[in-house]
Amino acid sequence: MRLDAAESAGRRALREVLTDHPVGAPVVLGVSGGADSLALAAVAAFVARGDGRPVRAVVVDHGLQEGSAAVAVRAAEQVRRLGLRADVVTVAVAGRPGGPEAAAREARREALLAAAGPDGVVVLAHTLDDQAETVLLGLGRGSGARSLAGMRPVDGPWRRPLLSLRRSDTERICVLHDLAWWEDPHNLDPRFRRVRVRRELLPLLDDVLGGGAAEALARTASLLRPDVDLLDQLADEVAPSDDVRTLAALPPALRSRVLRRFVLGAGVTAGELGAGHLAELDRLVTHWHGQVRVELPGGLSCSREGERLVVSPTPVAP
């Protein structure tokens, strides 16, 4: 049987994102039971056999939907049939900050990183469609270049080898391997903004532009990424500073990055720090007219005291 082109591309891409990872070090697959992650497991099973890599899958059960335990068990069984080890990990989502979607995502990330350990990497099944949705959502929020550059194939311990594949590709790979994927009801729920982008906005863009919208958005992310990487590298060469004169002398693109690193180092919550916060911080440096403080995520604020920026707990209103 002729090898499917998408599966072949997935195998090559997986090997590419693991190039810097020692062959004997752990590789953990994040598997949900959906078509994307089961296709990833099929691709990884081949690479594990051929390259001798210790690959295992982790299926995270958030317990947020009725029958989630059975879905997780079924996903693990299918992965084992491919010849890989698969474990189900149950996580607690209740009581975490943020909405249920953000809380589940954070719990899943923690479980996958714990499974990989300090020497391992986590391989995720994001596709070109996911990348296009991410870029569109960033545009809708008025995000900066970092967000519009999308997800990286290699991002610290996270690896994403399927960013060049479409969802139709992953479904075809599942069919070829006789894998029955699970359709997450949340992926059809229009209350989630990403679902509406996927089911309404992207098809409309395809119709207006004559097709290829997802590919064009993913290509935009790829084109932006080297520029973002260069600016981040240049910002890394600037020592984090609270000195207003030092900050004011930097080009705006570097100053925003140095300011971001400064407040993150002071304890500000990274995932909630947005472009609006950075714009207000920049005004403390370049257009200060006695503003009292900039309130930041994590219960902290930044104020200007003379020629210094100071991060401290936000005062509690009486």
Coordinates of N, CA and C in Angstrom, one line a residue, residues 28-214:
V28 N 6.6 12.4 25.4 CA 5.2 12.2 25.8 C 4.3 12.8 24.8
L29 N 3.3 12.0 24.4 CA 2.3 12.5 23.5 C 1.0 13.0 24.2
G30 N 0.5 14.1 24.0 CA -0.8 14.5 24.5 C -1.9 14.0 23.7
V31 N -2.7 13.1 24.2 CA -3.7 12.4 23.4 C -5.1 12.7 24.1
S32 N -6.1 13.1 23.2 CA -7.4 13.3 23.7 C -8.4 12.3 23.3
G33 N -8.1 11.6 22.2 CA -9.0 10.7 21.6 C -9.6 11.3 20.3
G34 N -9.3 12.6 20.0 CA -9.7 13.2 18.8 C -8.9 12.7 17.6
A35 N -9.3 13.1 16.4 CA -8.6 12.6 15.2 C -7.2 13.1 15.2
D36 N -6.9 14.4 15.6 CA -5.6 14.9 15.5 C -4.6 14.2 16.3
S37 N -5.0 13.9 17.6 CA -4.0 13.3 18.5 C -3.9 11.8 18.2
L38 N -4.9 11.1 17.7 CA -4.8 9.7 17.4 C -3.9 9.6 16.1
A39 N -4.0 10.5 15.2 CA -3.1 10.5 14.0 C -1.7 10.8 14.5
L40 N -1.5 11.7 15.4 CA -0.2 11.9 16.0 C 0.4 10.6 16.6
A41 N -0.4 9.9 17.3 CA 0.0 8.6 17.9 C 0.4 7.6 16.8
A42 N -0.3 7.6 15.7 CA 0.1 6.7 14.6 C 1.4 7.0 14.0
V43 N 1.6 8.3 13.8 CA 2.9 8.8 13.3 C 4.0 8.5 14.3
A44 N 3.8 8.8 15.6 CA 4.8 8.6 16.6 C 5.2 7.1 16.8
A45 N 4.2 6.2 16.6 CA 4.5 4.8 16.8 C 5.5 4.4 15.7
F46 N 5.4 4.9 14.5 CA 6.3 4.5 13.5 C 7.7 5.0 13.8
V47 N 7.8 6.3 14.2 CA 9.1 6.9 14.5 C 9.7 6.3 15.7
A48 N 8.9 5.9 16.7 CA 9.4 5.2 17.9 C 10.1 3.9 17.6
R49 N 9.4 3.1 16.7 CA 10.0 1.8 16.3 C 11.2 2.0 15.5
G50 N 11.2 3.0 14.6 CA 12.4 3.2 13.7 C 13.6 3.8 14.4
D51 N 13.3 4.7 15.3 CA 14.4 5.5 15.9 C 14.8 5.0 17.3
G52 N 14.0 4.1 17.9 CA 14.3 3.6 19.2 C 14.0 4.6 20.3
R53 N 13.0 5.5 20.1 CA 12.7 6.5 21.1 C 11.7 6.0 22.1
P54 N 11.8 6.3 23.4 CA 10.9 5.9 24.4 C 9.6 6.9 24.4
V55 N 8.7 6.5 23.5 CA 7.5 7.4 23.4 C 6.3 6.7 24.2
R56 N 5.6 7.6 24.9 CA 4.4 7.1 25.6 C 3.3 8.2 25.4
A57 N 2.1 7.8 25.5 CA 1.0 8.7 25.4 C 0.3 8.9 26.8
V58 N -0.1 10.1 27.0 CA -0.9 10.4 28.2 C -2.2 11.0 27.8
V59 N -3.3 10.4 28.3 CA -4.6 10.8 28.0 C -5.1 11.5 29.3
V60 N -5.4 12.8 29.2 CA -5.8 13.6 30.4 C -7.3 13.6 30.5
D61 N -7.9 13.1 31.6 CA -9.3 13.2 31.8 C -9.6 14.3 32.8
H62 N -10.3 15.3 32.2 CA -10.6 16.5 33.1 C -11.9 16.3 33.9
G63 N -12.6 15.3 33.5 CA -13.9 15.0 34.2 C -14.9 16.1 34.1
L64 N -14.9 16.9 33.0 CA -15.8 18.0 32.8 C -17.0 17.5 32.0
Q65 N -17.0 16.4 31.4 CA -18.1 15.9 30.6 C -18.5 14.5 31.0
E66 N -19.8 14.3 30.9 CA -20.3 13.0 31.2 C -19.7 11.9 30.3
G67 N -19.2 10.9 30.8 CA -18.6 9.8 30.0 C -17.1 10.1 29.7
S68 N -16.5 11.1 30.3 CA -15.1 11.4 29.9 C -14.2 10.3 30.3
A69 N -14.4 9.6 31.4 CA -13.5 8.5 31.8 C -13.5 7.4 30.7
A70 N -14.7 7.1 30.2 CA -14.8 6.0 29.1 C -14.1 6.5 27.9
V71 N -14.2 7.8 27.5 CA -13.5 8.3 26.3 C -12.0 8.2 26.5
A72 N -11.5 8.5 27.7 CA -10.1 8.4 28.0 C -9.6 7.0 27.9
V73 N -10.3 6.1 28.4 CA -9.9 4.7 28.4 C -9.9 4.2 26.9
R74 N -10.9 4.5 26.2 CA -11.0 4.1 24.8 C -9.8 4.7 24.0
A75 N -9.5 5.9 24.2 CA -8.3 6.6 23.5 C -7.0 5.8 23.9
A76 N -6.8 5.5 25.1 CA -5.6 4.8 25.5 C -5.5 3.4 24.9
E77 N -6.7 2.7 24.8 CA -6.7 1.4 24.2 C -6.3 1.5 22.8
Q78 N -6.7 2.5 22.0 CA -6.4 2.6 20.6 C -4.9 2.9 20.4
V79 N -4.4 3.7 21.3 CA -2.9 4.0 21.3 C -2.1 2.8 21.5
R80 N -2.5 2.0 22.5 CA -1.8 0.8 22.8 C -1.8 -0.2 21.6
R81 N -2.9 -0.2 20.9 CA -3.0 -1.1 19.8 C -2.0 -0.7 18.7
L82 N -1.6 0.6 18.7 CA -0.5 1.0 17.8 C 0.9 0.6 18.2
G83 N 1.0 0.1 19.5 CA 2.2 -0.4 20.0 C 2.9 0.6 20.9
L84 N 2.2 1.6 21.4 CA 2.8 2.6 22.3 C 2.2 2.4 23.7
R85 N 2.9 2.7 24.7 CA 2.4 2.8 26.1 C 1.5 3.9 26.2
A86 N 0.4 3.8 26.9 CA -0.6 4.9 27.1 C -1.1 4.8 28.5
D87 N -1.2 6.0 29.2 CA -1.7 6.1 30.5 C -2.8 7.1 30.6
V88 N -3.8 6.9 31.4 CA -4.8 7.9 31.7 C -4.5 8.6 33.0
V89 N -4.5 9.9 32.9 CA -4.3 10.7 34.1 C -5.5 11.6 34.4
T90 N -6.1 11.5 35.6 CA -7.3 12.3 35.9 C -6.8 13.5 36.7
V91 N -7.3 14.7 36.3 CA -6.9 15.9 36.9 C -8.2 16.6 37.5
A92 N -7.9 17.5 38.5 CA -9.0 18.3 39.1 C -8.9 19.7 38.5
V93 N -10.1 20.1 38.0 CA -10.1 21.4 37.4 C -10.8 22.4 38.3
A94 N -11.8 22.0 39.1 CA -12.5 22.9 39.9 C -11.6 23.6 40.9
G95 N -11.9 24.9 41.1 CA -11.2 25.7 42.0 C -10.0 26.4 41.4
R96 N -9.7 26.1 40.2 CA -8.6 26.8 39.5 C -9.0 28.2 39.0
P97 N -8.1 29.2 38.9 CA -8.5 30.5 38.4 C -8.9 30.4 37.0
G98 N -9.6 31.4 36.5 CA -10.0 31.5 35.1 C -11.3 30.7 34.9
G99 N -11.7 30.7 33.6 CA -12.9 30.0 33.2 C -12.6 28.5 33.1
P100 N -13.6 27.7 32.9 CA -13.4 26.2 32.8 C -12.4 25.8 31.7
E101 N -12.5 26.5 30.5 CA -11.6 26.2 29.4 C -10.1 26.4 29.8
A102 N -9.9 27.6 30.3 CA -8.5 27.9 30.7 C -8.0 27.0 31.9
A103 N -8.9 26.8 32.8 CA -8.5 25.9 33.9 C -8.2 24.5 33.4
A104 N -9.0 24.0 32.5 CA -8.7 22.6 32.0 C -7.4 22.6 31.2
R105 N -7.1 23.7 30.4 CA -5.9 23.7 29.7 C -4.7 23.8 30.6
E106 N -4.7 24.5 31.7 CA -3.6 24.6 32.6 C -3.4 23.3 33.3
A107 N -4.5 22.6 33.7 CA -4.4 21.3 34.4 C -3.8 20.3 33.4
R108 N -4.2 20.3 32.2 CA -3.6 19.4 31.2 C -2.1 19.7 31.0
R109 N -1.7 20.9 30.9 CA -0.3 21.2 30.7 C 0.5 20.7 31.9
E110 N 0.0 20.9 33.1 CA 0.7 20.4 34.2 C 0.9 18.9 34.2
A111 N -0.2 18.2 33.9 CA -0.1 16.8 33.9 C 0.9 16.2 32.8
L112 N 0.9 16.9 31.6 CA 1.8 16.4 30.6 C 3.2 16.7 30.9
L113 N 3.5 17.9 31.5 CA 4.9 18.2 31.9 C 5.3 17.3 33.0
A114 N 4.5 17.0 33.9 CA 4.8 16.0 35.0 C 5.2 14.7 34.4
A115 N 4.4 14.2 33.4 CA 4.7 12.9 32.8 C 6.0 12.9 32.1
A116 N 6.3 14.0 31.4 CA 7.6 14.1 30.7 C 8.8 14.2 31.6
G117 N 8.6 14.8 32.7 CA 9.8 15.0 33.6 C 10.7 16.0 33.1
P118 N 11.8 16.3 33.9 CA 12.7 17.4 33.6 C 13.5 17.2 32.3
D119 N 13.6 15.9 31.8 CA 14.4 15.6 30.7 C 13.6 15.3 29.4
G120 N 12.3 15.4 29.6 CA 11.4 15.0 28.5 C 10.8 16.1 27.7
V121 N 10.1 15.8 26.6 CA 9.4 16.8 25.8 C 7.9 16.3 25.7
V122 N 7.0 17.2 25.4 CA 5.6 16.9 25.2 C 5.3 17.2 23.7
V123 N 4.7 16.3 23.0 CA 4.4 16.4 21.6 C 2.9 16.6 21.5
L124 N 2.5 17.7 20.9 CA 1.0 18.1 20.8 C 0.6 18.0 19.4
A125 N -0.7 17.8 19.2 CA -1.3 17.5 17.8 C -1.9 18.7 17.1
H126 N -1.5 19.9 17.5 CA -2.1 21.1 16.8 C -1.8 21.0 15.3
T127 N -2.8 21.4 14.5 CA -2.7 21.3 13.0 C -2.7 22.7 12.4
L128 N -2.6 22.7 11.1 CA -2.6 24.0 10.4 C -3.9 24.7 10.7
D129 N -5.0 24.0 10.8 CA -6.3 24.6 11.1 C -6.3 25.3 12.5
D130 N -5.7 24.7 13.5 CA -5.5 25.3 14.8 C -4.7 26.6 14.7
Q131 N -3.6 26.5 13.9 CA -2.8 27.7 13.7 C -3.5 28.8 13.1
A132 N -4.3 28.6 12.1 CA -5.1 29.6 11.4 C -6.1 30.2 12.4
E133 N -6.8 29.4 13.2 CA -7.7 29.9 14.2 C -7.0 30.8 15.2
T134 N -5.8 30.4 15.6 CA -5.0 31.1 16.6 C -4.7 32.5 16.1
V135 N -4.3 32.6 14.8 CA -3.9 33.9 14.2 C -5.2 34.7 14.1
L136 N -6.3 34.2 13.7 CA -7.5 35.0 13.5 C -8.0 35.5 14.9
L137 N -7.9 34.7 15.9 CA -8.3 35.1 17.2 C -7.4 36.2 17.7
G138 N -6.1 36.1 17.4 CA -5.2 37.2 17.8 C -5.5 38.5 17.0
L139 N -5.9 38.4 15.8 CA -6.3 39.6 15.0 C -7.5 40.2 15.6
G140 N -8.5 39.4 16.0 CA -9.7 39.9 16.6 C -9.5 40.6 17.9
R141 N -8.5 40.2 18.7 CA -8.2 40.8 19.9 C -7.2 42.0 19.8
G142 N -6.8 42.3 18.6 CA -5.8 43.3 18.4 C -4.5 43.0 19.0
S143 N -4.1 41.7 18.9 CA -2.8 41.3 19.6 C -1.6 41.8 18.8
G144 N -0.5 41.7 19.4 CA 0.8 42.0 18.8 C 1.4 40.9 18.0
A145 N 2.6 41.2 17.5 CA 3.3 40.2 16.6 C 3.5 38.9 17.2
R146 N 3.8 38.8 18.5 CA 4.0 37.5 19.2 C 2.8 36.6 19.0
S147 N 1.6 37.2 19.2 CA 0.4 36.3 19.1 C 0.2 36.0 17.7
L148 N 0.4 36.9 16.8 CA 0.1 36.7 15.4 C 1.1 35.7 14.7
A149 N 2.2 35.5 15.4 CA 3.2 34.6 14.9 C 2.8 33.1 15.2
G150 N 1.7 33.0 16.0 CA 1.1 31.7 16.2 C 1.9 30.8 17.1
M151 N 1.6 29.5 16.9 CA 2.3 28.4 17.7 C 3.6 28.0 17.0
R152 N 4.6 27.7 17.8 CA 5.9 27.3 17.3 C 6.0 25.8 17.2
P153 N 6.6 25.3 16.2 CA 6.9 23.8 16.1 C 7.7 23.3 17.3
V154 N 8.7 24.2 17.7 CA 9.5 23.9 18.9 C 9.4 25.1 19.8
D155 N 8.9 24.8 21.1 CA 8.7 25.9 22.0 C 9.0 25.4 23.4
G156 N 10.3 25.4 23.7 CA 10.8 24.8 25.0 C 10.5 23.3 25.0
P157 N 9.7 22.8 26.0 CA 9.4 21.4 26.1 C 8.3 21.0 25.2
W158 N 7.7 21.9 24.5 CA 6.5 21.6 23.7 C 6.9 21.4 22.2
R159 N 6.4 20.4 21.6 CA 6.7 20.1 20.2 C 5.4 19.9 19.4
R160 N 5.3 20.6 18.2 CA 4.1 20.5 17.4 C 4.4 20.1 16.0
P161 N 4.5 18.8 15.7 CA 4.9 18.4 14.3 C 3.9 18.5 13.3
L162 N 2.6 18.7 13.6 CA 1.5 18.6 12.6 C 1.0 19.9 12.1
L163 N 1.8 21.0 12.3 CA 1.3 22.3 12.0 C 1.2 22.5 10.5
S164 N 1.7 21.6 9.7 CA 1.5 21.7 8.2 C 0.4 20.8 7.7
L165 N -0.3 20.1 8.6 CA -1.3 19.1 8.2 C -2.7 19.8 8.5
R166 N -3.7 19.4 7.6 CA -5.1 19.9 7.8 C -5.8 18.8 8.7
R167 N -6.9 19.2 9.2 CA -7.8 18.2 10.0 C -8.2 17.1 9.0
S168 N -8.5 17.4 7.8 CA -8.8 16.3 6.9 C -7.7 15.3 6.7
D169 N -6.5 15.8 6.9 CA -5.3 14.8 6.8 C -5.3 13.9 8.0
T170 N -5.5 14.5 9.2 CA -5.5 13.6 10.4 C -6.6 12.6 10.4
E171 N -7.8 13.0 9.9 CA -8.9 12.1 9.8 C -8.6 10.9 8.9
R172 N -7.9 11.3 7.7 CA -7.6 10.2 6.8 C -6.5 9.3 7.4
I173 N -5.6 9.8 8.1 CA -4.6 8.9 8.8 C -5.3 8.0 9.7
C174 N -6.3 8.5 10.5 CA -7.0 7.6 11.4 C -7.7 6.5 10.7
V175 N -8.3 6.8 9.5 CA -9.1 5.8 8.7 C -8.1 4.8 8.3
L176 N -6.9 5.2 7.8 CA -5.9 4.2 7.3 C -5.5 3.3 8.4
H177 N -5.5 3.7 9.7 CA -5.0 2.9 10.8 C -6.2 2.3 11.6
D178 N -7.4 2.4 11.0 CA -8.6 1.9 11.7 C -8.8 2.4 13.1
L179 N -8.6 3.7 13.2 CA -8.7 4.4 14.5 C -10.0 5.1 14.6
A180 N -10.8 4.9 15.6 CA -12.1 5.6 15.7 C -12.0 6.8 16.6
W181 N -12.0 8.0 16.1 CA -11.8 9.1 16.9 C -13.1 9.6 17.6
W182 N -12.9 10.4 18.6 CA -14.0 11.0 19.4 C -14.2 12.4 19.0
E183 N -15.5 12.8 18.8 CA -15.8 14.2 18.5 C -16.2 14.9 19.8
D184 N -15.4 15.8 20.2 CA -15.6 16.5 21.4 C -16.8 17.4 21.2
P185 N -17.9 17.3 22.0 CA -19.1 18.2 21.9 C -18.7 19.6 22.0
H186 N -17.7 20.0 22.7 CA -17.3 21.4 22.9 C -16.9 22.0 21.6
N187 N -16.4 21.1 20.6 CA -16.0 21.6 19.3 C -17.1 22.0 18.4
L188 N -18.3 21.7 18.9 CA -19.5 22.1 18.1 C -20.3 23.2 18.9
D189 N -19.9 23.6 20.0 CA -20.6 24.5 20.9 C -20.3 26.0 20.5
P190 N -21.3 26.7 19.9 CA -21.0 28.1 19.4 C -20.8 29.1 20.6
R191 N -21.0 28.7 21.8 CA -20.6 29.6 22.9 C -19.1 29.8 23.0
F192 N -18.3 28.9 22.4 CA -16.9 29.1 22.4 C -16.5 29.9 21.2
R193 N -15.7 31.0 21.4 CA -15.3 31.8 20.2 C -14.5 31.1 19.2
R194 N -13.7 30.2 19.6 CA -12.8 29.4 18.7 C -13.7 28.5 17.8
V195 N -14.8 28.0 18.3 CA -15.7 27.2 17.5 C -16.4 28.0 16.4
R196 N -16.8 29.2 16.7 CA -17.4 30.1 15.7 C -16.4 30.5 14.6
V197 N -15.1 30.7 15.1 CA -14.1 31.0 14.1 C -13.9 29.9 13.1
R198 N -13.9 28.7 13.7 CA -13.7 27.4 12.9 C -14.9 27.2 11.9
R199 N -16.1 27.3 12.5 CA -17.3 26.8 11.7 C -17.9 28.0 10.9
E200 N -17.7 29.2 11.3 CA -18.3 30.3 10.6 C -17.4 31.3 9.9
L201 N -16.4 31.7 10.6 CA -15.5 32.8 10.0 C -14.5 32.2 9.0
L202 N -13.9 31.1 9.2 CA -12.9 30.6 8.2 C -13.7 30.1 7.0
P203 N -14.8 29.5 7.0 CA -15.5 29.1 5.8 C -15.9 30.4 5.0
L204 N -16.3 31.5 5.7 CA -16.7 32.7 5.1 C -15.5 33.3 4.4
L205 N -14.3 33.3 5.0 CA -13.1 33.8 4.4 C -12.7 33.0 3.2
D206 N -12.9 31.7 3.3 CA -12.6 30.9 2.1 C -13.5 31.2 0.9
D207 N -14.8 31.5 1.3 CA -15.8 31.9 0.2 C -15.4 33.2 -0.4
V208 N -15.1 34.2 0.4 CA -14.8 35.5 -0.1 C -13.4 35.5 -0.9
L209 N -12.4 34.8 -0.4 CA -11.1 34.8 -1.0 C -10.9 33.8 -2.0
G210 N -11.9 32.9 -2.2 CA -11.7 31.9 -3.2 C -10.9 30.7 -2.7
G211 N -10.9 30.4 -1.4 CA -10.2 29.3 -0.8 C -8.8 29.7 -0.3
G212 N -8.2 28.8 0.4 CA -6.8 28.9 0.9 C -6.7 29.8 2.1
A213 N -7.8 30.2 2.8 CA -7.6 31.2 3.9 C -6.8 30.6 5.0
A214 N -7.1 29.3 5.4 CA -6.3 28.8 6.5 C -4.8 28.7 6.2

